Short mmCIF file of C-alpha atoms and ligand atoms in Angstrom, two decimals:
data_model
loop_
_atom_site.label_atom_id
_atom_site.label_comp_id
_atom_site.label_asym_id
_atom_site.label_seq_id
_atom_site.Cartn_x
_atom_site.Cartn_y
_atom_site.Cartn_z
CA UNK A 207 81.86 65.77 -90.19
CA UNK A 208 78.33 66.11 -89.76
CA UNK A 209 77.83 65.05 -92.78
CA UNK A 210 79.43 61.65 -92.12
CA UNK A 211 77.39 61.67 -88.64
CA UNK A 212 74.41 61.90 -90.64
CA UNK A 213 75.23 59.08 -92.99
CA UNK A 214 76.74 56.64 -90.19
CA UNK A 215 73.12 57.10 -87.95
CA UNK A 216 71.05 56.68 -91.30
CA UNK A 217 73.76 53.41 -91.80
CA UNK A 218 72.62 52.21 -88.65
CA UNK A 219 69.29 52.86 -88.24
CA UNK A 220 68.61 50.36 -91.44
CA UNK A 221 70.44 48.12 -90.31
CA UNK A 222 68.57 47.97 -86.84
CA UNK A 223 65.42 48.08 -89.34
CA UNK A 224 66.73 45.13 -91.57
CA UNK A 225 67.66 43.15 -88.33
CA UNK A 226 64.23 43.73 -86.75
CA UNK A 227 62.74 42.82 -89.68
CA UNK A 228 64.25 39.43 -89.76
CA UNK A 229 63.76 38.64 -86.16
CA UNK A 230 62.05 35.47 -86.38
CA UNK A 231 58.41 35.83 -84.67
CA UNK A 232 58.28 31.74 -83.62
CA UNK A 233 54.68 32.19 -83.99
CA UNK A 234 54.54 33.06 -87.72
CA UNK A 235 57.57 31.51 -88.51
CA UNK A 236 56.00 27.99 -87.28
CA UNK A 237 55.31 26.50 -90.58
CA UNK A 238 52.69 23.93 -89.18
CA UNK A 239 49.97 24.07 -86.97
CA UNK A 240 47.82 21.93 -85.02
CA UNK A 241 45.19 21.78 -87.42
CA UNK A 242 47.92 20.84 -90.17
CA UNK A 243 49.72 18.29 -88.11
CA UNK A 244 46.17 16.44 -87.41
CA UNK A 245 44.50 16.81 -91.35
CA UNK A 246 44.39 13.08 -91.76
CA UNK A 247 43.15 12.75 -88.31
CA UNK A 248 40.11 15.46 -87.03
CA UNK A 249 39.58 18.91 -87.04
CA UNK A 250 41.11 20.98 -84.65
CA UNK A 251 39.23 23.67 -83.42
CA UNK A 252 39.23 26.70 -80.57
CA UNK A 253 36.16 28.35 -78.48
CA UNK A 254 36.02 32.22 -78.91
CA UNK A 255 35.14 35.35 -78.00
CA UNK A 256 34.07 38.05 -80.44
CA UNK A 257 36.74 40.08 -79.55
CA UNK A 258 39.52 37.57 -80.08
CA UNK A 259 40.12 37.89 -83.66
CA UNK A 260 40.37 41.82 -83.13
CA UNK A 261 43.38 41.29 -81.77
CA UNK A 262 46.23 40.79 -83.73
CA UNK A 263 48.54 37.81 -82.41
CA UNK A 264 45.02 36.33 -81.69
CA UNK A 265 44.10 36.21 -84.57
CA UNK A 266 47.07 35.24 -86.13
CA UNK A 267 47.32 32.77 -83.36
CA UNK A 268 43.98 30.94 -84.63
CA UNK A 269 44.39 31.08 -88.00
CA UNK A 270 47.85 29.26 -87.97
CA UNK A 271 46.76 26.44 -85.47
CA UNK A 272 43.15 25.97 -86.01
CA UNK A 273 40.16 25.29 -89.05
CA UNK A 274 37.47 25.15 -86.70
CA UNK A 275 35.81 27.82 -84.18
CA UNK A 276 33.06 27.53 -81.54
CA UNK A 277 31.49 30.57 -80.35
CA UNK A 278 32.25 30.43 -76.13
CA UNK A 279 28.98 32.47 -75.19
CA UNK A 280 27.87 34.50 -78.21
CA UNK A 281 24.97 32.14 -79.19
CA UNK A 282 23.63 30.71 -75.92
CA UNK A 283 20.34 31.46 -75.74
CA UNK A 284 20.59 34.40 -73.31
CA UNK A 285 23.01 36.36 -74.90
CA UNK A 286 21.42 35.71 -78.17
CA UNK A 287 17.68 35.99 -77.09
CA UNK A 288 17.42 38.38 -74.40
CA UNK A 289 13.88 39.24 -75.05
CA UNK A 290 11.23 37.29 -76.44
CA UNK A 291 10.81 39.66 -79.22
CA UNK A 292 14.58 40.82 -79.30
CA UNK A 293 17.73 39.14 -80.43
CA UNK A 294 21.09 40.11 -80.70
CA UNK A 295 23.06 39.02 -83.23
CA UNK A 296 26.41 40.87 -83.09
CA UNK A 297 28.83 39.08 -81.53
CA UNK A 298 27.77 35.46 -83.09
CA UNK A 299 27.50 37.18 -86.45
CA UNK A 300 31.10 38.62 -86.24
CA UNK A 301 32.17 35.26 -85.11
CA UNK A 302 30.27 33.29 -87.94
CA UNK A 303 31.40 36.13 -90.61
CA UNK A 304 35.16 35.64 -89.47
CA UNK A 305 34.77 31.60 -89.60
CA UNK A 306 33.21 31.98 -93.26
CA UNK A 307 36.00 34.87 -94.58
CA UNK A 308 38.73 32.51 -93.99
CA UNK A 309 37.17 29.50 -94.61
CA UNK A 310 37.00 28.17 -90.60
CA UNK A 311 34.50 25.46 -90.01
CA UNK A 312 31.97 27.14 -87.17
CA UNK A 313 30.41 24.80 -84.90
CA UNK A 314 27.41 26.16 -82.91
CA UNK A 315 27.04 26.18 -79.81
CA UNK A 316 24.09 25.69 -77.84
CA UNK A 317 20.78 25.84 -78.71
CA UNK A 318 18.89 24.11 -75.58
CA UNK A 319 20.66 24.67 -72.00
CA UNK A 320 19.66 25.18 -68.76
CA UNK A 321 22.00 27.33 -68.07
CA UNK A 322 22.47 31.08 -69.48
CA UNK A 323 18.82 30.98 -70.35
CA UNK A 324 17.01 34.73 -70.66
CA UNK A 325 14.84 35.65 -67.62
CA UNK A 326 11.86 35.70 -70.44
CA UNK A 327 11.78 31.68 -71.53
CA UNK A 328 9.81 30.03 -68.69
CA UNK A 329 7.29 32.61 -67.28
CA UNK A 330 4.35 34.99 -68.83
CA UNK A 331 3.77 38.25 -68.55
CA UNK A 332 2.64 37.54 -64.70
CA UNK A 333 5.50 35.60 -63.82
CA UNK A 334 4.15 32.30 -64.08
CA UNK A 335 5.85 29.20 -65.22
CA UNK A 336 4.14 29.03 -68.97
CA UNK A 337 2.63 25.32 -69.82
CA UNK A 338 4.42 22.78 -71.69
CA UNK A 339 2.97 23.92 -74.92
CA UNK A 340 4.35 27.54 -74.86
CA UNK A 341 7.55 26.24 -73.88
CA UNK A 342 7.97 23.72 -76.52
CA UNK A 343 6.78 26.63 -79.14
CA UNK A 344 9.25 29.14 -77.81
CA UNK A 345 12.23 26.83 -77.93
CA UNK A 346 10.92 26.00 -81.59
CA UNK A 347 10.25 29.50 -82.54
CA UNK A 348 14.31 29.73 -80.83
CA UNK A 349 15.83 27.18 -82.38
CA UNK A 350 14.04 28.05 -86.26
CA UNK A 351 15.33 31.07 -86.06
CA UNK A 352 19.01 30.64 -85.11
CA UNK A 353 19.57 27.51 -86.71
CA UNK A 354 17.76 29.39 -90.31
CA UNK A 355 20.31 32.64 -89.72
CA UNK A 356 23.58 30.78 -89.83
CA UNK A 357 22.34 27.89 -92.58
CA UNK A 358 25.04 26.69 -94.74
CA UNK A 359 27.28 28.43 -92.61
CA UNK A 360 27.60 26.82 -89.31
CA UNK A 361 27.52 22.80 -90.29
CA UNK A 362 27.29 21.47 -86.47
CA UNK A 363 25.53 22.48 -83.78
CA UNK A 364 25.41 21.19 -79.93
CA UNK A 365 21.56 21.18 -80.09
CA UNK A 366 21.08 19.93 -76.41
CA UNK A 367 23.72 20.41 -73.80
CA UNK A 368 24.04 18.98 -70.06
CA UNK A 369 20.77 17.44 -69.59
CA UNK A 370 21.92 14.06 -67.52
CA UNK A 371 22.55 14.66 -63.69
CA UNK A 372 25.93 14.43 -61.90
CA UNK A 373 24.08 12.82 -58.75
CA UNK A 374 22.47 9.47 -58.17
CA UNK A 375 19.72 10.42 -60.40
CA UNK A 376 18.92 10.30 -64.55
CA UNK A 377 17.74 13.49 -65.60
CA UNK A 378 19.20 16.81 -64.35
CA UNK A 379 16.20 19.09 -62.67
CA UNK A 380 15.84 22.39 -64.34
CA UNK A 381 12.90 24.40 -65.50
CA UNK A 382 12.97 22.26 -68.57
CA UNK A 383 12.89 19.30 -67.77
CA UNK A 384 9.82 20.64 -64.71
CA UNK A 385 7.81 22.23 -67.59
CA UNK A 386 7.69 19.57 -70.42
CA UNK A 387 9.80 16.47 -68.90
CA UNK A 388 12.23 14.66 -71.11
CA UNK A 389 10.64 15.68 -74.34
CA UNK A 390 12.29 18.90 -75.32
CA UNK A 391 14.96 17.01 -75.89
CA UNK A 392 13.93 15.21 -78.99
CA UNK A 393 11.94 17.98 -79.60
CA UNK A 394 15.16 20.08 -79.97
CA UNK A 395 16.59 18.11 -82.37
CA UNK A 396 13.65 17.71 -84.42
CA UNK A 397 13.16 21.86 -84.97
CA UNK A 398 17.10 21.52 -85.53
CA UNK A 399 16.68 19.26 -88.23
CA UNK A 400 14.18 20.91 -89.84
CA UNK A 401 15.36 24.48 -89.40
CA UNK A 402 19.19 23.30 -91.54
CA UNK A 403 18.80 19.28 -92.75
CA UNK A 404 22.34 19.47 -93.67
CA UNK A 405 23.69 20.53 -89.93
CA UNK A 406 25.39 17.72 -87.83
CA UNK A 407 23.46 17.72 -84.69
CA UNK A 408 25.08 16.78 -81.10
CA UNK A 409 24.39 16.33 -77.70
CA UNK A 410 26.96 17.65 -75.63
CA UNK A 411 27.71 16.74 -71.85
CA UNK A 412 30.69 16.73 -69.69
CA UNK A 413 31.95 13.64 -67.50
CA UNK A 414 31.39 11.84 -69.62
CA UNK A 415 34.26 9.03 -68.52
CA UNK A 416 32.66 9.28 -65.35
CA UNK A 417 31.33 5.41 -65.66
CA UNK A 418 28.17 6.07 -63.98
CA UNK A 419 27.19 9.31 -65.93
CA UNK A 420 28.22 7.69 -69.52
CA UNK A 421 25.85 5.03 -68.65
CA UNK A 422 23.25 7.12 -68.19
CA UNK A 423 23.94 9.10 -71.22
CA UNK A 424 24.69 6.24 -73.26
CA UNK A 425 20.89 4.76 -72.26
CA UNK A 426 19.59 8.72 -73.18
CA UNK A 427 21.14 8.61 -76.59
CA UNK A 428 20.11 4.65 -77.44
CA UNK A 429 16.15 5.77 -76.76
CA UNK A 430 16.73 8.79 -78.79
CA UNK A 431 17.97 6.86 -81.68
CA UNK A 432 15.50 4.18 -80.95
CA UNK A 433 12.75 6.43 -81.49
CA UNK A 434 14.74 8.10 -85.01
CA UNK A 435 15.08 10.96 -83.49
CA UNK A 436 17.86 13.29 -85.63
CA UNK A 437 21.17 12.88 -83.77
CA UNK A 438 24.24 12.31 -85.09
CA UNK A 439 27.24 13.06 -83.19
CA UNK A 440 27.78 13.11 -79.17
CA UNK A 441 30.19 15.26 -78.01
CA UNK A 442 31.91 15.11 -75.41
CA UNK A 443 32.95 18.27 -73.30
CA UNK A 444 36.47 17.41 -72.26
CA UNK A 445 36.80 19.75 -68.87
CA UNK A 446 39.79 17.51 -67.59
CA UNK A 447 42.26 18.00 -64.89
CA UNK A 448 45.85 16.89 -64.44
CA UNK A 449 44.51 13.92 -63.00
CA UNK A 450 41.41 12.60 -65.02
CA UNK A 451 40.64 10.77 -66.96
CA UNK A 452 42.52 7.67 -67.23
CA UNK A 453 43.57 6.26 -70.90
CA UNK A 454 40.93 3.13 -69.63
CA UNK A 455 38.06 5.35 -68.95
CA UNK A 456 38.79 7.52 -71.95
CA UNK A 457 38.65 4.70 -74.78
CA UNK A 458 35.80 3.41 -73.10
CA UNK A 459 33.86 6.33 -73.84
CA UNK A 460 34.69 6.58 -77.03
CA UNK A 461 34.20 2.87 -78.20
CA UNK A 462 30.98 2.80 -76.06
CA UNK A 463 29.32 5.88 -77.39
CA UNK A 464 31.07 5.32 -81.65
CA UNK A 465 28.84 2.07 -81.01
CA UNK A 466 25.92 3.64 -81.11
CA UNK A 467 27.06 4.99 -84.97
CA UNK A 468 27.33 8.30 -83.72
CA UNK A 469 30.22 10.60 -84.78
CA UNK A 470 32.30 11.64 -81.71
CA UNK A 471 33.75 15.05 -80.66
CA UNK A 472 35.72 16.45 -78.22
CA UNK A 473 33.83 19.60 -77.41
CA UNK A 474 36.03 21.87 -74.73
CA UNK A 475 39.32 20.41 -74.16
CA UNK A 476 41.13 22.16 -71.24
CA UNK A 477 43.23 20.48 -68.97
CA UNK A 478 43.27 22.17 -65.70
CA UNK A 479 46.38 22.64 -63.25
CA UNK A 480 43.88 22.14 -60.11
CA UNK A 481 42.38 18.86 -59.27
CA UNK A 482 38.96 18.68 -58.48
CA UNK A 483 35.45 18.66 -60.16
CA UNK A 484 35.00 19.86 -63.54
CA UNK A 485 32.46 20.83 -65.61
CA UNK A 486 29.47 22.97 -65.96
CA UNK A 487 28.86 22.39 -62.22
CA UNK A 488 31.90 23.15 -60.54
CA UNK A 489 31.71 25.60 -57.52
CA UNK A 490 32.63 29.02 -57.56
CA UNK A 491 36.30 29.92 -56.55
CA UNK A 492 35.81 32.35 -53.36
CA UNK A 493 37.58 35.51 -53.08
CA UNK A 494 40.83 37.15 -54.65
CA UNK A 495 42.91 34.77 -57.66
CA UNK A 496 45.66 33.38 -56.19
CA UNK A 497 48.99 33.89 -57.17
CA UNK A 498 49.45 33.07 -61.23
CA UNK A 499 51.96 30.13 -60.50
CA UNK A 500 52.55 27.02 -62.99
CA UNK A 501 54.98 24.99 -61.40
CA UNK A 502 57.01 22.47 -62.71
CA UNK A 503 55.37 19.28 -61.36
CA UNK A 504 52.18 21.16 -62.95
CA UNK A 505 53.65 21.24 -65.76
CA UNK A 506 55.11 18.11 -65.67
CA UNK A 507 51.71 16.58 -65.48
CA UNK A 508 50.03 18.62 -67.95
CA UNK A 509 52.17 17.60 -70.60
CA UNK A 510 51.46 13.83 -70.10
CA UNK A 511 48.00 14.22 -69.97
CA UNK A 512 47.82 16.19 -73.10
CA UNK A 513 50.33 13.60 -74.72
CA UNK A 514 48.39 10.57 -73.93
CA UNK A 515 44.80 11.84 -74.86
CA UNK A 516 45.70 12.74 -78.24
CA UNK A 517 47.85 9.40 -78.41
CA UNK A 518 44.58 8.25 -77.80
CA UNK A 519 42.44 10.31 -80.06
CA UNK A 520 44.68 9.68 -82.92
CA UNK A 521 43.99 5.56 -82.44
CA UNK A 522 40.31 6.48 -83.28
CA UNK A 523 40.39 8.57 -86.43
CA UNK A 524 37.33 7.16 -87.79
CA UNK A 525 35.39 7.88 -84.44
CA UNK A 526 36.56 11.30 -84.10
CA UNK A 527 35.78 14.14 -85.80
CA UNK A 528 36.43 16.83 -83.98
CA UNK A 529 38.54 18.36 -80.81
CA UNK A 530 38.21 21.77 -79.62
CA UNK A 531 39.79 23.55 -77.33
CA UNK A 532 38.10 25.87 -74.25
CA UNK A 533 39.76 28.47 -75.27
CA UNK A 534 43.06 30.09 -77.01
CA UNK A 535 45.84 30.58 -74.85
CA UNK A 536 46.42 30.51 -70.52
CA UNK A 537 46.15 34.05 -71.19
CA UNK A 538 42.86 33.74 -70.44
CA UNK A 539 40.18 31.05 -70.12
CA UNK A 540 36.73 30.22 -68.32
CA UNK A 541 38.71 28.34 -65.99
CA UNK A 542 40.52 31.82 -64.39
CA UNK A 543 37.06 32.77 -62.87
CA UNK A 544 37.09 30.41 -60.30
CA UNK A 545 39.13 32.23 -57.82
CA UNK A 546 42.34 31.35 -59.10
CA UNK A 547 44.69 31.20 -62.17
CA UNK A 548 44.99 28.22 -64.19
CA UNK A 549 46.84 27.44 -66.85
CA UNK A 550 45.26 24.54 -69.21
CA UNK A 551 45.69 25.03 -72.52
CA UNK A 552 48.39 24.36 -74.91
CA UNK A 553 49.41 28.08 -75.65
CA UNK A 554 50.83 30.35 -72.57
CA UNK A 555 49.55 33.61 -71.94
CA UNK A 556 52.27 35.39 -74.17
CA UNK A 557 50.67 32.73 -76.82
CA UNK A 558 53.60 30.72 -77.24
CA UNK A 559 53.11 27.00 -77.42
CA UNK A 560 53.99 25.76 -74.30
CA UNK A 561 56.17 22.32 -73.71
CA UNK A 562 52.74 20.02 -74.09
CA UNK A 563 52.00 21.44 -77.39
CA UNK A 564 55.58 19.78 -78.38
CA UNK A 565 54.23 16.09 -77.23
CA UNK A 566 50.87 16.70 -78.82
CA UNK A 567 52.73 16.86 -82.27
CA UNK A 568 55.30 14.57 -81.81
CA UNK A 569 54.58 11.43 -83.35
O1 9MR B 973 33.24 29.32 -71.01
C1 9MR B 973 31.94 29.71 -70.68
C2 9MR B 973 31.97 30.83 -69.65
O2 9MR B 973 32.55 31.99 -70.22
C3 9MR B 973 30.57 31.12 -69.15
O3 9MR B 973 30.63 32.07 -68.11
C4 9MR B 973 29.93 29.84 -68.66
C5 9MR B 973 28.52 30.11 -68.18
O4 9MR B 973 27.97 29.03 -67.57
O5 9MR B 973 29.91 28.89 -69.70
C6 9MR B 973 31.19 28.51 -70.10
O6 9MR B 973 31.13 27.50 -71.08
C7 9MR B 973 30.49 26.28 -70.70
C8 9MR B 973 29.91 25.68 -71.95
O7 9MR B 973 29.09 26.59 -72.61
C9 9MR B 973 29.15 24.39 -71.65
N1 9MR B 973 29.96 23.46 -70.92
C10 9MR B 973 30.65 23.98 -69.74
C11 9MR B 973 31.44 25.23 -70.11
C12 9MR B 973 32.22 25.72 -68.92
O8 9MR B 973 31.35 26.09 -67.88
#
């Protein structure tokens, strides 16, 4: 008898083994991903963290749907150069080592921002703003050594991000533009070129369908190129909302800026639930998150906007060359810091493709 017991539990536990086995994990099992379903069109890439591909269905996650990484933080230039003397290369170098091991485009991301700067860059030792001079030497000195580092390896960078204002005015105030004017911007670009020839070199701003702020960076970009200054792709940032933009103001963009000859990408693609201001300047979210809800209508609205920007960006495969994503799944992204949950990417945060990934592939 015990014998048999012993058999029949043996019996059964393969079988519960053989079943398990089979259980079909829609991730893996998902023969195509987005990167496969767009190969005649762009690249499709995905902003990360260093952590990300430590994780298992993260990783797997981004190497089924994606061939090209940004990294979200790891290489802005106070993370990367907290000190003058001191950088820290860990987390871009795991990032850039796990792009090159399974043959991932990286894109880099940013050298010149006035944001996430180190407390070092615009003062001396006595805490006074340094001259023009020092600062244009530092940011070469910066971008030289970066830029040399990841040679051959990361083949785009976003050399100058978010230098146009959101107001009335042309040029965004920061200690950059107070210390040296507009001319560490071409100045950026120039060390860039020289530091890797062979790197594709953006700006990168958001609004950009904002008709008043293209303008204005449509005018910066025309005098750059006007003066042969090395830029050769403008990307655009692509912090939308359920709401914005329109299909008008988006093909605008993109045949206003391609006119210029320079390659367009879509830089940080999220679509968020909320309505409201986007971007780099959006104001902090007071208080606790509120409650993690994505409601139908959200939903709802999400999926058309995904499905009619990529109806769009597949009408301009010459234009585009790239579109990244803000992030990997509503698990978590940049845009959860705010005060609230959102939910605006195409993966949900068990990583499964949500109902808008469907109408991005469908066609
Ligand atoms: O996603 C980034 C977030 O983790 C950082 O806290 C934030 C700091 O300002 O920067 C976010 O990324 C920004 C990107 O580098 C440039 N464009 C706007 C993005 C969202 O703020």
């Amino acid at each position: 008898m015990k014998r048999h017991t012993a058999k029949f539990m043996l019996a059964l536990s393969f079988i519960a083994v053989v079943l398990l086995a089979a259980r079909p994990d829609p991730i893996k099992e998902k023969a195509k991903g987005l990167k496969d379903y767009y190969s005649k069109f762009f690249s499709i890439g995905v902003a990360i963290r260093p952590t990300d591909p430590s994780n298992h269905d993260q990783r797997t996650l981004i190497l089924s749907e994606f061939n090209s990484i940004t990294p979200e933080n790891a290489m802005k230039m106070g993370p990367i150069h907290p000190q003058e003397n001191t950088y820290f290369w860990r987390d871009a170098d795991s990032i850039v080592a796990f792009g090159v091991q399974n043959k991932i485009k990286v894109r880099g991301h940013t050298l010149c921002w006035h944001a996430q700067t180190p407390d070092w860059l615009f003062v001396d030792s006595a805490g006074k703003d340094v001259s023009k001079k020092v600062l244009l030497q530092r940011l070469k000195s910066h971008i030289n050594t970066v830029v040399s580092r990841y040679k051959g390896k990361v083949y785009a960078w976003d050399v100058v991000n978010e230098v146009i204002a959101d107001d009335s005015t042309y040029f965004r105030k920061t200690k950059w533009s107070e210390i040296t004017g507009e001319d560490f911007v071409e100045k950026a670009f120039e060390y860039a070129h020289e530091a890797d020839p062979k790197a594709i070199l953006f700006y990168n701003d958001y609004n950009t369908e904002i008709p008043a702020k293209r303008e204005k960076i449509y005018r910066m970009l025309k005098n750059l190129l006007a003066k042969g200054v090395p830029i050769h792709g403008v990307g655009l940032q692509a912090h939308w909302s359920i709401n914005t933009p329109s299909r008008e103001e988006l093909e605008k963009s993109i045949q206003l800026f391609s006119s210029l000859g320079l390659q367009i990408q879509f830089t940080e693609l999220d679509i968020s639930v909320y309505t409201g201001r986007q971007g780099g300047q959006m104001i902090q979210g007071q208080g606790q998150m509120q409650a993690a809800v994505f409601t139908p209508e959200m939903e709802q609205k999400q999926l058309e906007k995904y499905k009619m920007i990529f109806e769009v960006f597949r009408k301009y495969p010459k234009e585009i060359t790239g579109v990244t994503f803000w992030n990997l799944s509503d698990k978590y992204s940049w845009l959860d810091g705010r005060g609230r949950k959102n939910f605006p990417l195409l993966f949900d945060t068990n990583l499964k493709p949500k109902k808008a990934y469907w109408e991005v592939v469908k066609f």
